[in-house]
Amino acid sequence: MARPREFDEQKTLQAVAEAFWTRGYEATSTRDLAQRTGLTVTSLYNAFGDKQALFQRALQHYLDATLRERIDRLEQTLAPSEAVAAFFNEVIERSLSDRQQRGCFLVNSALEATPDAPELRAAIATEIDAIRAFFRRCLLAGRRTGEVPSTVSAADASAHLLAVLLGLRVMARINADRASMTAAVATALKAAGISKHR
């Protein structure tokens, strides 16, 4: 009979995510991971695999608790155009409240991903595309309810909103300025035909 794991997997993944999010993949050593989790490197690797596998698990843990939770909650509780506006508002507030100016773990990972990690790059691309799909669903739903003008191309507008989001998350690492971020979002929402929601 296999021995049960003697640690909390969710807390461990949270600690690993914090380490990678703060320092990045390359700069985070196995010693850093051991210190953050209180586990030995051997225990971590036995439980989750090598450093890259551990990184991917930590990223998935982060996404479940942040991006995926936000998308599900907003789509289920708000009108389509309000969901998009609220998504951006929450991103701005998270950026401004992060004193370490870490930005977004997903976007940071995209910037750091190298060609020699095709599986990781593919996983990141899938998650970023899920954000675009969320915007597109909201825009199409908004067109059906009359919240979004029928002249707005959901494909083009969702691509634009995604680009603005990625830019915001990079800005958040350098200079998280509320006025600049709010202005960028307002312009993007107006272009998408949902400027009435701030």
Coordinates of N, CA and C in Angstrom, one line a residue:
M1 N 0.8 -1.2 0.0 CA 0.0 0.0 0.0 C 0.9 1.2 0.0
A2 N 0.5 2.2 -0.9 CA 1.3 3.4 -1.0 C 1.1 4.3 0.2
R3 N 2.2 5.0 0.6 CA 2.1 5.9 1.8 C 1.3 7.2 1.3
P4 N 0.4 7.7 2.2 CA -0.2 8.9 1.8 C 0.8 10.1 1.8
R5 N 0.5 11.1 1.0 CA 1.4 12.2 1.0 C 1.2 13.0 2.3
E6 N 2.4 13.4 2.8 CA 2.4 14.0 4.2 C 2.4 15.6 4.0
F7 N 1.9 16.1 3.0 CA 1.8 17.6 2.9 C 0.5 17.9 2.1
D8 N 0.1 19.2 2.3 CA -1.1 19.7 1.6 C -0.7 20.1 0.2
E9 N -1.3 19.4 -0.8 CA -0.9 19.6 -2.2 C -1.3 21.0 -2.6
Q10 N -2.4 21.5 -2.2 CA -2.9 22.8 -2.7 C -2.0 23.9 -2.1
K11 N -1.6 23.8 -0.8 CA -0.8 24.8 -0.2 C 0.6 24.7 -0.8
T12 N 1.1 23.5 -1.1 CA 2.4 23.4 -1.8 C 2.4 24.0 -3.1
L13 N 1.4 23.8 -3.9 CA 1.3 24.4 -5.2 C 1.2 25.9 -5.2
Q14 N 0.5 26.4 -4.1 CA 0.4 27.8 -4.0 C 1.7 28.4 -3.7
A15 N 2.5 27.8 -2.8 CA 3.8 28.3 -2.5 C 4.8 28.2 -3.7
V16 N 4.7 27.2 -4.5 CA 5.5 27.0 -5.7 C 5.1 28.1 -6.7
A17 N 3.8 28.4 -6.8 CA 3.3 29.4 -7.7 C 3.8 30.8 -7.3
E18 N 3.8 31.0 -6.0 CA 4.3 32.3 -5.5 C 5.8 32.5 -5.9
A19 N 6.6 31.4 -5.7 CA 8.0 31.5 -6.0 C 8.2 31.8 -7.5
F20 N 7.6 31.0 -8.4 CA 7.8 31.2 -9.8 C 7.2 32.6 -10.2
W21 N 6.1 33.0 -9.7 CA 5.4 34.3 -10.0 C 6.3 35.4 -9.7
T22 N 7.0 35.3 -8.5 CA 7.8 36.4 -8.0 C 9.1 36.5 -8.8
R23 N 9.8 35.4 -9.0 CA 11.1 35.4 -9.6 C 11.2 34.9 -11.1
G24 N 10.2 34.3 -11.6 CA 10.2 33.7 -12.9 C 10.8 32.3 -12.9
Y25 N 10.6 31.6 -14.0 CA 11.0 30.2 -14.1 C 12.5 30.1 -14.0
E26 N 13.3 30.8 -14.8 CA 14.7 30.6 -14.9 C 15.4 31.0 -13.6
A27 N 14.9 32.1 -13.0 CA 15.6 32.6 -11.8 C 15.2 31.8 -10.5
T28 N 14.2 31.0 -10.6 CA 13.8 30.2 -9.4 C 14.5 28.9 -9.3
S29 N 15.3 28.7 -8.3 CA 16.1 27.5 -8.2 C 15.3 26.4 -7.4
T30 N 15.8 25.2 -7.5 CA 15.2 24.1 -6.7 C 15.3 24.4 -5.2
R31 N 16.4 25.1 -4.9 CA 16.5 25.4 -3.4 C 15.5 26.4 -3.0
D32 N 15.1 27.4 -3.9 CA 14.0 28.4 -3.6 C 12.7 27.6 -3.4
L33 N 12.5 26.7 -4.2 CA 11.2 25.9 -4.1 C 11.1 25.1 -2.8
A34 N 12.3 24.5 -2.5 CA 12.3 23.8 -1.2 C 12.1 24.7 0.0
Q35 N 12.7 25.9 -0.1 CA 12.6 26.8 1.1 C 11.1 27.3 1.2
R36 N 10.5 27.6 0.0 CA 9.1 28.1 0.0 C 8.1 27.1 0.5
T37 N 8.4 25.8 0.2 CA 7.4 24.8 0.5 C 7.7 24.0 1.8
G38 N 9.0 24.1 2.3 CA 9.4 23.3 3.4 C 9.6 21.9 3.1
L39 N 9.6 21.5 1.9 CA 9.8 20.1 1.4 C 11.2 20.0 0.8
T40 N 11.7 18.8 0.7 CA 12.9 18.6 0.0 C 12.7 18.6 -1.5
V41 N 13.7 18.8 -2.2 CA 13.6 18.8 -3.7 C 13.2 17.4 -4.2
T42 N 13.7 16.4 -3.5 CA 13.3 15.0 -3.9 C 11.8 14.8 -3.7
S43 N 11.3 15.3 -2.5 CA 9.9 15.1 -2.3 C 9.0 15.8 -3.3
L44 N 9.4 17.0 -3.7 CA 8.7 17.8 -4.7 C 8.7 17.1 -6.0
Y45 N 9.9 16.6 -6.4 CA 9.9 16.0 -7.7 C 9.2 14.6 -7.7
N46 N 9.3 13.9 -6.6 CA 8.5 12.7 -6.5 C 7.0 12.9 -6.7
A47 N 6.6 14.0 -6.1 CA 5.2 14.3 -6.1 C 4.7 14.9 -7.4
F48 N 5.5 15.7 -8.0 CA 5.0 16.5 -9.2 C 5.8 16.3 -10.4
G49 N 7.0 15.7 -10.4 CA 7.8 15.6 -11.6 C 9.0 16.6 -11.5
D50 N 9.6 16.9 -12.7 CA 10.7 17.8 -12.7 C 10.3 19.2 -12.6
K51 N 11.3 20.1 -12.7 CA 11.0 21.6 -12.5 C 9.9 22.1 -13.4
Q52 N 10.0 21.7 -14.7 CA 9.1 22.2 -15.7 C 7.7 21.6 -15.4
A53 N 7.5 20.4 -15.0 CA 6.2 19.8 -14.7 C 5.7 20.5 -13.4
L54 N 6.5 20.8 -12.5 CA 6.1 21.5 -11.3 C 5.6 22.9 -11.6
F55 N 6.3 23.6 -12.5 CA 5.9 24.9 -12.9 C 4.6 24.9 -13.6
Q56 N 4.3 23.9 -14.5 CA 3.0 23.8 -15.2 C 1.9 23.5 -14.2
R57 N 2.2 22.7 -13.2 CA 1.1 22.4 -12.2 C 0.8 23.7 -11.4
A58 N 1.9 24.4 -11.0 CA 1.7 25.6 -10.3 C 0.9 26.7 -11.1
L59 N 1.2 26.8 -12.3 CA 0.5 27.7 -13.2 C -1.0 27.3 -13.3
Q60 N -1.2 26.0 -13.5 CA -2.6 25.6 -13.5 C -3.4 25.9 -12.2
H61 N -2.7 25.7 -11.1 CA -3.3 26.0 -9.8 C -3.6 27.5 -9.7
Y62 N -2.7 28.4 -10.2 CA -2.9 29.8 -10.2 C -4.1 30.2 -11.0
L63 N -4.2 29.6 -12.2 CA -5.2 29.9 -13.2 C -6.6 29.5 -12.6
D64 N -6.6 28.3 -12.0 CA -7.9 27.9 -11.4 C -8.4 28.9 -10.3
A65 N -7.5 29.4 -9.6 CA -7.9 30.3 -8.5 C -8.1 31.8 -8.9
T66 N -7.6 32.1 -10.1 CA -7.7 33.5 -10.5 C -8.5 33.7 -11.8
L67 N -7.8 33.4 -12.9 CA -8.4 33.7 -14.2 C -9.7 32.9 -14.5
R68 N -9.6 31.6 -14.3 CA -10.8 30.7 -14.5 C -12.0 31.1 -13.6
E69 N -11.6 31.3 -12.3 CA -12.7 31.7 -11.4 C -13.3 33.0 -11.8
R70 N -12.5 33.9 -12.2 CA -13.1 35.2 -12.5 C -14.0 35.1 -13.8
I71 N -13.5 34.5 -14.8 CA -14.4 34.3 -16.0 C -15.7 33.6 -15.7
D72 N -15.6 32.5 -15.0 CA -16.9 31.8 -14.6 C -17.8 32.6 -13.8
R73 N -17.3 33.3 -12.8 CA -18.1 34.1 -11.9 C -18.8 35.3 -12.7
L74 N -18.0 36.0 -13.5 CA -18.5 37.1 -14.2 C -19.5 36.7 -15.3
E75 N -19.3 35.7 -16.0 CA -20.2 35.2 -17.0 C -21.5 34.8 -16.4
Q76 N -21.5 34.2 -15.2 CA -22.7 33.6 -14.6 C -23.5 34.7 -13.9
T77 N -22.9 35.8 -13.5 CA -23.6 36.8 -12.7 C -23.9 38.1 -13.3
L78 N -23.2 38.5 -14.4 CA -23.4 39.8 -15.0 C -23.8 39.7 -16.5
A79 N -24.4 40.8 -16.9 CA -24.8 40.9 -18.3 C -23.5 40.9 -19.1
P80 N -23.5 40.5 -20.4 CA -22.3 40.4 -21.2 C -21.3 41.5 -21.2
S81 N -21.8 42.7 -21.5 CA -20.9 43.9 -21.5 C -20.4 44.2 -20.1
E82 N -21.3 44.1 -19.1 CA -20.8 44.3 -17.8 C -19.7 43.3 -17.3
A83 N -19.8 42.1 -17.8 CA -18.8 41.1 -17.5 C -17.4 41.5 -18.0
V84 N -17.4 42.0 -19.2 CA -16.1 42.4 -19.8 C -15.5 43.6 -19.0
A85 N -16.4 44.6 -18.7 CA -15.9 45.8 -18.0 C -15.5 45.4 -16.6
A86 N -16.2 44.5 -15.9 CA -15.8 44.1 -14.6 C -14.5 43.3 -14.6
F87 N -14.3 42.5 -15.6 CA -13.1 41.7 -15.8 C -11.9 42.7 -15.8
F88 N -12.0 43.8 -16.6 CA -10.9 44.7 -16.6 C -10.7 45.5 -15.3
N89 N -11.9 45.8 -14.7 CA -11.8 46.5 -13.4 C -11.1 45.7 -12.3
E90 N -11.4 44.4 -12.3 CA -10.7 43.6 -11.3 C -9.2 43.4 -11.6
V91 N -8.9 43.4 -12.9 CA -7.4 43.3 -13.3 C -6.7 44.6 -12.8
I92 N -7.3 45.7 -13.0 CA -6.7 47.0 -12.6 C -6.5 47.0 -11.1
E93 N -7.6 46.6 -10.4 CA -7.5 46.6 -8.9 C -6.5 45.6 -8.4
R94 N -6.4 44.5 -9.0 CA -5.3 43.5 -8.6 C -3.9 44.1 -8.9
S95 N -3.8 44.7 -10.0 CA -2.5 45.3 -10.3 C -2.1 46.4 -9.4
L96 N -3.0 47.2 -9.0 CA -2.7 48.3 -8.1 C -2.5 47.9 -6.7
S97 N -3.1 46.7 -6.3 CA -2.9 46.3 -4.9 C -1.7 45.4 -4.7
D98 N -1.0 45.0 -5.8 CA 0.2 44.2 -5.7 C 1.4 45.0 -5.5
R99 N 1.8 45.1 -4.3 CA 3.0 46.0 -3.9 C 4.3 45.5 -4.5
Q100 N 4.3 44.2 -4.8 CA 5.5 43.6 -5.4 C 5.6 43.8 -6.9
Q101 N 4.5 44.3 -7.5 CA 4.4 44.6 -9.0 C 4.8 43.4 -9.8
R102 N 4.2 42.2 -9.5 CA 4.5 41.0 -10.1 C 3.8 40.8 -11.5
G103 N 2.8 41.6 -11.7 CA 2.0 41.5 -13.0 C 1.2 40.2 -12.9
C104 N 1.1 39.5 -14.0 CA 0.2 38.3 -14.1 C 1.2 37.1 -14.3
F105 N 1.0 36.1 -13.5 CA 1.8 34.9 -13.7 C 1.7 34.3 -15.1
L106 N 0.5 34.3 -15.6 CA 0.4 33.7 -17.0 C 1.1 34.6 -18.0
V107 N 0.9 35.9 -18.0 CA 1.6 36.7 -19.0 C 3.1 36.7 -18.7
N108 N 3.6 36.7 -17.5 CA 5.0 36.6 -17.2 C 5.6 35.3 -17.8
S109 N 4.8 34.3 -17.7 CA 5.2 33.0 -18.2 C 5.3 33.0 -19.7
A110 N 4.4 33.7 -20.4 CA 4.4 33.8 -21.8 C 5.6 34.6 -22.3
L111 N 6.0 35.6 -21.6 CA 7.2 36.4 -21.9 C 8.5 35.6 -21.7
E112 N 8.5 34.7 -20.8 CA 9.7 33.9 -20.5 C 9.8 32.6 -21.2
A113 N 8.7 32.1 -21.8 CA 8.7 30.8 -22.4 C 9.6 30.8 -23.6
T114 N 10.4 29.7 -23.7 CA 11.4 29.6 -24.8 C 11.0 28.5 -25.8
P115 N 11.6 28.5 -27.0 CA 11.3 27.5 -28.0 C 11.6 26.1 -27.5
D116 N 12.5 25.9 -26.5 CA 12.8 24.5 -26.1 C 11.8 24.0 -25.1
A117 N 10.7 24.7 -24.9 CA 9.6 24.2 -24.0 C 8.3 24.2 -24.8
P118 N 8.1 23.4 -25.8 CA 6.9 23.5 -26.7 C 5.6 23.2 -25.9
E119 N 5.7 22.3 -25.0 CA 4.5 21.9 -24.3 C 4.0 23.1 -23.4
L120 N 4.9 23.7 -22.7 CA 4.6 24.9 -21.9 C 4.1 26.0 -22.8
R121 N 4.7 26.3 -23.9 CA 4.2 27.3 -24.8 C 2.8 27.1 -25.3
A122 N 2.6 25.8 -25.6 CA 1.2 25.4 -26.1 C 0.2 25.6 -25.0
A123 N 0.6 25.3 -23.7 CA -0.4 25.4 -22.6 C -0.7 26.9 -22.3
I124 N 0.3 27.7 -22.4 CA 0.2 29.2 -22.2 C -0.7 29.7 -23.3
A125 N -0.5 29.3 -24.6 CA -1.2 29.8 -25.7 C -2.7 29.5 -25.5
T126 N -3.0 28.3 -25.0 CA -4.3 27.8 -24.8 C -5.1 28.7 -23.8
E127 N -4.4 29.0 -22.7 CA -5.0 29.8 -21.7 C -5.2 31.3 -22.2
I128 N -4.3 31.8 -22.9 CA -4.5 33.2 -23.4 C -5.6 33.2 -24.4
D129 N -5.7 32.1 -25.2 CA -6.9 32.0 -26.2 C -8.2 31.9 -25.4
A130 N -8.2 31.3 -24.2 CA -9.4 31.2 -23.5 C -9.9 32.6 -23.0
I131 N -9.0 33.5 -22.8 CA -9.4 34.9 -22.5 C -10.0 35.5 -23.7
R132 N -9.4 35.4 -24.8 CA -10.0 36.0 -26.0 C -11.4 35.4 -26.3
A133 N -11.5 34.1 -26.0 CA -12.8 33.4 -26.2 C -13.9 33.9 -25.3
F134 N -13.5 34.2 -24.1 CA -14.4 34.9 -23.1 C -14.9 36.2 -23.6
F135 N -14.0 37.0 -24.1 CA -14.4 38.3 -24.6 C -15.3 38.2 -25.8
R136 N -15.0 37.2 -26.7 CA -15.8 37.0 -27.9 C -17.2 36.5 -27.5
R137 N -17.3 35.6 -26.6 CA -18.6 35.1 -26.1 C -19.4 36.3 -25.6
C138 N -18.8 37.1 -24.8 CA -19.5 38.2 -24.2 C -20.0 39.2 -25.3
L139 N -19.1 39.5 -26.2 CA -19.5 40.4 -27.3 C -20.6 39.9 -28.1
L140 N -20.6 38.6 -28.5 CA -21.6 38.0 -29.3 C -22.9 38.0 -28.5
A141 N -22.9 37.6 -27.2 CA -24.1 37.6 -26.4 C -24.6 39.1 -26.2
G142 N -23.7 40.0 -26.1 CA -24.1 41.4 -26.0 C -24.8 41.9 -27.3
R143 N -24.3 41.4 -28.4 CA -25.0 41.8 -29.7 C -26.4 41.2 -29.7
R144 N -26.6 40.0 -29.2 CA -27.9 39.4 -29.2 C -28.9 40.2 -28.3
T145 N -28.4 40.7 -27.2 CA -29.2 41.4 -26.2 C -29.3 42.9 -26.5
G146 N -28.6 43.4 -27.5 CA -28.6 44.8 -27.9 C -27.7 45.7 -27.1
E147 N -26.9 45.1 -26.2 CA -25.9 45.8 -25.4 C -24.7 46.3 -26.3
V148 N -24.4 45.5 -27.3 CA -23.3 45.8 -28.2 C -23.8 46.0 -29.6
P149 N -23.4 47.0 -30.3 CA -23.9 47.3 -31.6 C -23.6 46.1 -32.6
S150 N -24.5 45.9 -33.5 CA -24.3 44.8 -34.4 C -23.2 45.0 -35.4
T151 N -22.7 46.3 -35.5 CA -21.6 46.6 -36.4 C -20.3 46.2 -35.8
V152 N -20.2 45.9 -34.5 CA -19.0 45.5 -33.9 C -18.6 44.1 -34.3
S153 N -17.4 43.9 -34.8 CA -16.9 42.5 -35.1 C -16.4 41.9 -33.8
A154 N -17.1 40.8 -33.4 CA -16.7 40.2 -32.1 C -15.3 39.6 -32.2
A155 N -14.9 39.1 -33.4 CA -13.5 38.6 -33.5 C -12.5 39.7 -33.4
D156 N -12.7 40.8 -34.1 CA -11.7 41.9 -34.1 C -11.7 42.5 -32.7
A157 N -12.8 42.8 -32.1 CA -12.9 43.5 -30.8 C -12.3 42.6 -29.7
S158 N -12.5 41.3 -29.8 CA -12.0 40.4 -28.7 C -10.5 40.3 -28.8
A159 N -9.9 40.4 -30.1 CA -8.5 40.4 -30.2 C -7.9 41.7 -29.7
H160 N -8.6 42.8 -29.9 CA -8.2 44.1 -29.4 C -8.2 44.1 -27.9
L161 N -9.3 43.6 -27.3 CA -9.4 43.6 -25.8 C -8.3 42.7 -25.2
L162 N -8.0 41.6 -25.9 CA -6.9 40.8 -25.4 C -5.6 41.5 -25.4
A163 N -5.3 42.2 -26.5 CA -4.0 42.9 -26.7 C -3.9 44.0 -25.6
V164 N -5.0 44.7 -25.3 CA -5.0 45.7 -24.2 C -4.8 45.1 -22.9
L165 N -5.4 43.9 -22.6 CA -5.2 43.2 -21.4 C -3.8 42.8 -21.2
L166 N -3.2 42.2 -22.2 CA -1.8 41.8 -22.1 C -0.9 43.0 -21.8
G167 N -1.2 44.1 -22.5 CA -0.4 45.4 -22.3 C -0.5 45.9 -20.9
L168 N -1.8 45.8 -20.3 CA -2.0 46.2 -18.9 C -1.2 45.4 -18.0
R169 N -1.1 44.1 -18.2 CA -0.4 43.2 -17.3 C 1.1 43.5 -17.3
V170 N 1.6 43.9 -18.5 CA 3.0 44.2 -18.6 C 3.3 45.5 -17.9
M171 N 2.4 46.5 -18.1 CA 2.5 47.8 -17.5 C 2.5 47.7 -16.0
A172 N 1.7 46.7 -15.5 CA 1.6 46.6 -14.0 C 2.9 46.2 -13.4
R173 N 3.8 45.6 -14.1 CA 5.1 45.2 -13.6 C 6.1 46.4 -13.5
I174 N 5.8 47.4 -14.3 CA 6.7 48.6 -14.4 C 6.1 49.8 -13.7
N175 N 4.9 50.1 -14.1 CA 4.3 51.3 -13.5 C 2.8 51.2 -13.5
A176 N 2.2 50.7 -12.4 CA 0.8 50.4 -12.3 C 0.1 51.7 -11.9
D177 N -0.1 52.5 -12.9 CA -0.8 53.8 -12.8 C -2.2 53.7 -13.1
R178 N -3.1 54.1 -12.1 CA -4.5 53.9 -12.3 C -5.1 54.7 -13.5
A179 N -4.7 56.0 -13.6 CA -5.2 56.8 -14.7 C -4.9 56.3 -16.1
S180 N -3.6 55.8 -16.2 CA -3.2 55.3 -17.6 C -3.9 54.0 -17.9
M181 N -4.0 53.1 -16.9 CA -4.7 51.8 -17.1 C -6.2 52.0 -17.4
T182 N -6.8 52.9 -16.6 CA -8.2 53.2 -16.8 C -8.5 53.8 -18.1
A183 N -7.7 54.7 -18.6 CA -7.9 55.3 -19.9 C -7.7 54.3 -21.0
A184 N -6.7 53.4 -20.9 CA -6.5 52.4 -21.9 C -7.7 51.4 -22.0
V185 N -8.3 51.1 -20.8 CA -9.4 50.2 -20.8 C -10.7 50.9 -21.4
A186 N -10.9 52.1 -21.0 CA -12.0 52.9 -21.5 C -12.0 53.0 -23.0
T187 N -10.9 53.2 -23.6 CA -10.8 53.3 -25.0 C -11.1 52.0 -25.7
A188 N -10.6 50.9 -25.1 CA -10.8 49.6 -25.6 C -12.3 49.2 -25.5
L189 N -12.9 49.5 -24.4 CA -14.3 49.2 -24.3 C -15.2 50.0 -25.2
K190 N -14.8 51.2 -25.4 CA -15.5 52.1 -26.4 C -15.4 51.5 -27.8
A191 N -14.2 51.1 -28.2 CA -14.0 50.5 -29.5 C -14.8 49.2 -29.7
A192 N -15.1 48.5 -28.5 CA -15.8 47.2 -28.6 C -17.3 47.5 -28.4
G193 N -17.7 48.7 -28.3 CA -19.1 49.1 -28.3 C -19.7 48.9 -26.9
I194 N -18.9 48.9 -25.8 CA -19.5 48.8 -24.5 C -19.0 49.9 -23.6
S195 N -18.9 51.1 -24.1 CA -18.3 52.2 -23.4 C -19.2 52.7 -22.3
K196 N -20.5 52.3 -22.3 CA -21.4 52.8 -21.3 C -21.2 52.1 -19.9
H197 N -20.4 51.1 -19.9 CA -20.0 50.4 -18.6 C -18.6 50.8 -18.2
R198 N -18.5 51.4 -17.1 CA -17.1 51.8 -16.6 C -16.7 51.1 -15.4

